[in-house]
Short mmCIF file of C-alpha atoms in Angstrom, two decimals:
data_model
loop_
_atom_site.label_atom_id
_atom_site.label_comp_id
_atom_site.label_asym_id
_atom_site.label_seq_id
_atom_site.Cartn_x
_atom_site.Cartn_y
_atom_site.Cartn_z
CA ALA A 1 105.78 181.40 -81.58
CA GLY A 2 104.61 179.12 -84.36
CA TYR A 3 103.29 179.77 -87.83
CA ALA A 4 99.90 179.01 -89.35
CA LEU A 5 99.60 175.68 -91.10
CA GLU A 6 98.51 177.07 -94.49
CA LYS A 7 100.91 176.57 -97.36
CA LYS A 8 103.29 179.50 -97.64
CA VAL A 9 104.33 180.96 -100.97
CA VAL A 10 107.10 183.54 -101.23
CA LYS A 11 107.69 185.38 -104.50
CA SER A 12 110.92 186.95 -105.67
CA LYS A 13 112.61 188.16 -108.85
CA VAL A 14 115.96 187.01 -110.17
CA GLY A 15 118.78 189.03 -108.58
CA GLU A 16 116.83 190.05 -105.47
CA LYS A 17 117.27 189.04 -101.84
CA VAL A 18 114.51 186.88 -100.39
CA GLY A 19 113.74 185.48 -96.95
CA LEU A 20 111.96 182.14 -96.47
CA PRO A 21 110.18 182.03 -93.10
CA CYS A 22 110.61 179.04 -90.83
CA CYS A 23 107.78 177.43 -88.85
CA HIS A 24 109.50 178.03 -85.49
CA GLU A 25 111.12 180.92 -83.64
CA ILE A 26 113.58 180.31 -80.81
CA PRO A 27 112.31 181.79 -77.51
CA SER A 28 114.45 184.48 -75.91
CA SER A 29 115.05 182.12 -72.95
CA GLU A 30 116.85 179.63 -75.23
CA SER A 31 119.55 179.69 -77.87
CA LEU A 32 120.37 177.93 -81.13
CA HIS A 33 122.55 175.53 -79.09
CA ASN A 34 119.39 173.68 -78.02
CA TYR A 35 118.28 172.99 -81.59
CA ARG A 36 119.00 171.31 -84.88
CA VAL A 37 117.72 173.20 -87.93
CA TYR A 38 117.59 171.79 -91.45
CA TRP A 39 116.61 173.87 -94.47
CA GLN A 40 115.92 171.48 -97.33
CA LYS A 41 114.86 171.88 -100.97
CA ASN A 42 112.63 169.29 -102.64
CA THR A 43 112.87 167.36 -99.31
CA THR A 44 116.12 165.82 -100.57
CA GLU A 45 118.94 168.36 -100.75
CA VAL A 46 120.08 170.18 -97.64
CA VAL A 47 120.55 173.88 -98.36
CA LEU A 48 121.79 174.79 -94.90
CA ALA A 49 121.91 172.96 -91.56
CA TYR A 50 122.80 173.92 -87.98
CA ALA A 51 123.32 171.69 -84.96
CA GLU A 52 123.92 172.98 -81.44
CA GLY A 53 124.68 176.45 -82.73
CA LYS A 54 127.17 175.42 -85.45
CA LYS A 55 126.76 175.20 -89.19
CA ILE A 56 127.17 171.54 -90.10
CA SER A 57 126.15 171.45 -93.76
CA LYS A 58 125.60 173.63 -96.78
CA HIS A 59 124.88 172.97 -100.45
CA GLU A 60 127.61 174.05 -102.88
CA ARG A 61 125.09 175.65 -105.25
CA TYR A 62 124.11 178.02 -102.43
CA GLU A 63 127.70 178.83 -101.50
CA ASN A 64 128.01 182.51 -100.50
CA ARG A 65 124.32 183.04 -101.32
CA THR A 66 122.61 181.86 -98.15
CA GLU A 67 122.48 182.73 -94.47
CA MET A 68 120.11 181.91 -91.63
CA ASN A 69 118.77 184.18 -88.94
CA THR A 70 119.70 182.52 -85.64
CA THR A 71 116.53 183.65 -83.86
CA ASN A 72 113.57 183.33 -86.24
CA LEU A 73 115.46 180.82 -88.46
CA THR A 74 114.58 182.64 -91.69
CA LEU A 75 116.61 181.41 -94.66
CA TRP A 76 117.94 184.33 -96.71
CA ILE A 77 118.98 183.77 -100.34
CA SER A 78 120.79 186.46 -102.35
CA PRO A 79 121.00 186.88 -105.25
CA VAL A 80 118.04 184.72 -106.25
CA GLU A 81 118.42 182.48 -109.31
CA ILE A 82 115.79 180.73 -111.43
CA LEU A 83 117.09 177.39 -110.16
CA ASP A 84 116.07 178.43 -106.62
CA ASN A 85 112.43 178.09 -107.70
CA GLY A 86 110.60 175.30 -105.88
CA PRO A 87 109.48 173.86 -102.52
CA TYR A 88 111.56 174.25 -99.36
CA GLN A 89 111.17 172.77 -95.90
CA CYS A 90 112.25 174.02 -92.50
CA VAL A 91 112.77 171.13 -90.09
CA VAL A 92 113.43 172.10 -86.45
CA GLN A 93 114.44 169.62 -83.75
CA HIS A 94 114.63 170.53 -80.06
CA LEU A 95 117.39 168.81 -78.10
CA ARG A 96 116.25 167.65 -74.62
CA PHE A 97 118.52 167.00 -71.64
CA SER A 98 118.62 163.30 -72.54
CA GLN A 99 119.88 164.32 -75.98
CA ASN A 100 116.77 162.83 -77.53
CA SER A 101 115.52 165.20 -80.19
CA VAL A 102 111.90 166.19 -80.61
CA VAL A 103 110.65 167.61 -83.93
CA VAL A 104 109.18 171.01 -83.10
CA CYS A 105 108.00 171.76 -86.64
CA ASP A 106 108.34 170.51 -90.18
CA GLU A 107 106.54 172.71 -92.67
CA PRO A 108 106.92 173.58 -96.36
CA VAL A 109 107.34 176.97 -97.97
CA THR A 110 107.41 177.47 -101.75
CA LEU A 111 109.66 179.97 -103.46
CA PHE A 112 108.24 181.24 -106.73
CA VAL A 113 110.92 182.97 -108.81
CA THR A 114 110.23 185.28 -111.75
CA ALA A 115 112.56 186.86 -114.30
CA ASP A 116 111.48 189.84 -116.41
CA PHE A 117 110.84 189.35 -120.10
CA SER A 118 112.10 191.86 -122.62
CA LYS A 119 109.63 194.37 -124.05
CA PRO A 120 107.85 192.55 -126.91
CA ASN A 121 109.19 193.31 -130.38
CA ILE A 122 106.68 193.36 -133.26
CA THR A 123 107.77 193.04 -136.90
CA ALA A 124 105.61 192.97 -140.03
CA GLU A 125 106.69 191.62 -143.43
CA VAL A 126 104.60 192.30 -146.54
CA VAL A 127 104.12 189.05 -148.47
CA ASN A 128 101.69 190.18 -151.14
CA THR A 129 99.82 193.35 -151.98
CA SER A 130 96.88 194.24 -154.21
CA CYS A 131 94.44 197.07 -154.62
CA GLU A 132 92.05 195.49 -152.09
CA SER A 133 94.43 194.28 -149.35
CA THR A 134 98.00 193.82 -148.13
CA GLU A 135 99.01 190.33 -146.96
CA MET A 136 101.47 190.40 -144.04
CA VAL A 137 103.29 188.03 -141.71
CA VAL A 138 103.36 189.66 -138.28
CA LYS A 139 105.68 188.35 -135.55
CA CYS A 140 105.97 189.24 -131.87
CA SER A 141 108.91 188.05 -129.76
CA SER A 142 110.12 188.42 -126.18
CA HIS A 143 112.95 186.67 -124.37
CA GLY A 144 114.86 185.96 -121.16
CA GLY A 145 111.95 185.62 -118.74
CA PHE A 146 110.54 183.09 -116.28
CA PRO A 147 108.18 181.29 -115.78
CA LYS A 148 106.64 180.18 -119.08
CA PRO A 149 104.56 183.15 -120.26
CA LYS A 150 101.22 183.63 -121.96
CA ILE A 151 101.20 185.66 -125.15
CA SER A 152 98.05 187.49 -126.21
CA GLY A 153 97.14 190.11 -128.75
CA ALA A 154 94.55 192.53 -130.04
CA LEU A 155 93.62 194.04 -133.40
CA ASN A 156 92.09 197.49 -132.89
CA ASN A 157 91.40 196.45 -129.27
CA VAL A 158 89.64 193.22 -130.34
CA SER A 159 91.28 190.09 -128.89
CA MET A 160 93.10 187.72 -131.24
CA LEU A 161 95.25 184.60 -130.85
CA TRP A 162 98.89 184.22 -131.83
CA ASN A 163 100.33 181.02 -133.23
CA ALA A 164 102.77 180.79 -130.31
CA SER A 165 105.97 178.83 -129.72
CA TRP A 166 108.24 178.68 -126.67
CA VAL A 167 111.93 177.82 -126.35
CA SER A 168 113.67 176.91 -123.08
CA GLU A 169 116.66 174.72 -122.26
CA SER A 170 114.82 173.17 -119.31
CA SER A 171 111.83 173.70 -117.02
CA LEU A 172 114.05 175.92 -114.84
CA SER A 173 115.63 178.01 -117.61
CA PRO A 174 114.69 181.37 -119.15
CA TYR A 175 112.02 181.26 -121.84
CA ASN A 176 111.90 182.84 -125.28
CA VAL A 177 108.45 183.21 -126.79
CA THR A 178 107.38 184.01 -130.36
CA GLY A 179 103.91 184.63 -131.76
CA GLU A 180 103.11 184.61 -135.49
CA LEU A 181 100.06 185.79 -137.40
CA TRP A 182 99.08 186.01 -141.08
CA LEU A 183 96.93 189.04 -141.81
CA ASN A 184 95.05 190.47 -144.78
CA VAL A 185 95.12 194.19 -144.07
CA THR A 186 92.39 196.10 -145.89
CA LYS A 187 92.91 199.33 -143.95
CA ASP A 188 95.37 200.74 -141.40
CA ILE A 189 95.09 198.72 -138.19
CA SER A 190 96.70 198.76 -134.73
CA ILE A 191 98.09 195.46 -133.38
CA THR A 192 99.08 194.89 -129.75
CA CYS A 193 101.23 192.09 -128.33
CA THR A 194 101.23 191.32 -124.58
CA VAL A 195 103.46 188.89 -122.68
CA GLU A 196 102.13 187.87 -119.25
CA TYR A 197 104.01 185.99 -116.51
CA ASP A 198 103.04 185.54 -112.85
CA GLY A 199 100.95 188.68 -112.60
CA PHE A 200 103.36 190.82 -114.62
CA ALA A 201 102.70 191.99 -118.17
CA LYS A 202 104.61 193.81 -120.92
CA SER A 203 102.97 195.16 -124.08
CA THR A 204 103.92 196.72 -127.40
CA SER A 205 101.69 198.18 -130.12
CA LEU A 206 102.35 198.79 -133.81
CA LEU A 207 100.33 200.49 -136.55
CA LEU A 208 100.08 198.26 -139.62
CA LYS A 209 99.52 200.31 -142.76
CA LYS A 210 97.84 199.01 -145.89
CA THR A 211 100.16 199.42 -148.87
CA ASN A 212 98.49 201.64 -151.50
CA ASP A 213 98.99 199.61 -154.67
CA CYS A 214 96.00 200.98 -156.59
CA VAL A 215 96.13 202.96 -159.87
CA VAL A 216 93.93 206.05 -159.61
CA PRO A 217 90.88 205.38 -161.88
CA THR A 218 90.82 208.88 -163.40
CA VAL A 219 94.34 208.61 -164.85
CA PRO A 220 93.87 206.10 -167.74
CA PRO A 221 90.89 207.91 -169.43
CA SER A 222 92.72 211.24 -169.28
CA TYR A 223 95.83 209.65 -170.74
CA ASN A 224 93.84 208.03 -173.58
CA VAL A 225 92.02 211.27 -174.38
CA ILE A 226 95.29 213.20 -174.55
CA THR A 227 96.85 210.51 -176.74
CA ALA A 228 93.87 210.41 -179.13
CA SER A 229 93.72 214.19 -179.35
CA SER A 230 97.43 214.35 -180.12
CA ILE A 231 97.08 211.81 -182.93
CA ILE A 232 94.14 213.69 -184.46
CA ILE A 233 96.06 216.98 -184.33
CA ILE A 234 99.16 215.38 -185.92
CA ILE A 235 97.08 213.82 -188.72
CA PHE A 236 95.34 217.14 -189.34
CA LEU A 237 98.65 218.98 -189.54
CA LEU A 238 100.08 216.38 -191.91
CA ALA A 239 97.00 216.70 -194.10
CA ILE A 240 97.37 220.50 -194.29
CA THR A 241 101.09 220.20 -195.06
CA LEU A 242 100.52 217.71 -197.85
CA ALA A 243 97.70 219.75 -199.28
CA ALA A 244 99.81 222.92 -199.17
CA ARG A 245 102.59 221.18 -201.09
CA TYR A 246 100.31 219.54 -203.63
CA LEU A 247 97.97 222.38 -204.54
CA PRO A 248 100.60 224.88 -205.82
CA ARG A 249 102.10 222.23 -208.13
CA HIS A 250 98.67 221.51 -209.53
CA GLY A 251 98.20 225.20 -210.27
CA LYS A 252 101.49 225.46 -212.28
CA CYS A 253 100.56 222.48 -214.40
CA SER A 254 97.18 224.05 -215.29
CA SER A 255 98.72 227.32 -216.42
CA PHE A 256 101.30 225.45 -218.46
CA PHE A 257 98.67 223.63 -220.45
CA LYS A 258 96.79 226.84 -221.11
CA LYS A 259 99.86 228.47 -222.72
CA VAL A 260 100.19 225.61 -225.13
#
């Protein structure tokens, strides 16, 4: 039985076991001894090869991670690594009695590997604050995933764009992604960060609170009134005290002059 000619794509996550289907299945009336089977990656490196029922080649990077079903010729890889991502090819040759080989099938299958990103982490640093608004630098980061992700966000459920940057050692290495945003927060607001990769998504939300750096308007007048009232009372008391001390003396002097 053959396989349809459309391009096959198989998806798997890092650490899982995955089977790549071949384009040919050996009939029950025959055995692997009548065939040569080559599983190749990128059409250049042989992952696994069988000839006349015996394994004749295997790639060292797939050592102890690959096996082939001897009937339907499926290539099994376990555990899957990011480096396994890419196009594969199953080449099957049928050996005739004359020992001339005939290519039965030669079709590609693509393995698409994903690795989970960490749950996004959102941090907010207050740069400046005033009575009207709080200026913040908000950052969202996620790491260790594959393939290269998209990072999106929302402010109170309204879409916004991050100033995004990605770090990866190579095109087949885990990615770290960071998004940055400068915000003037005039009221409490909810921010969401979402990291998307190959149909998967992880999100985190955080409530950004406006810093209350305002002086209550009713306080200064009350303070001034109290201060002014206190001063008036103190002056009044001083005036009474001075008057009380001065008036008796004045009275003694008057009586003295009368006696003379």
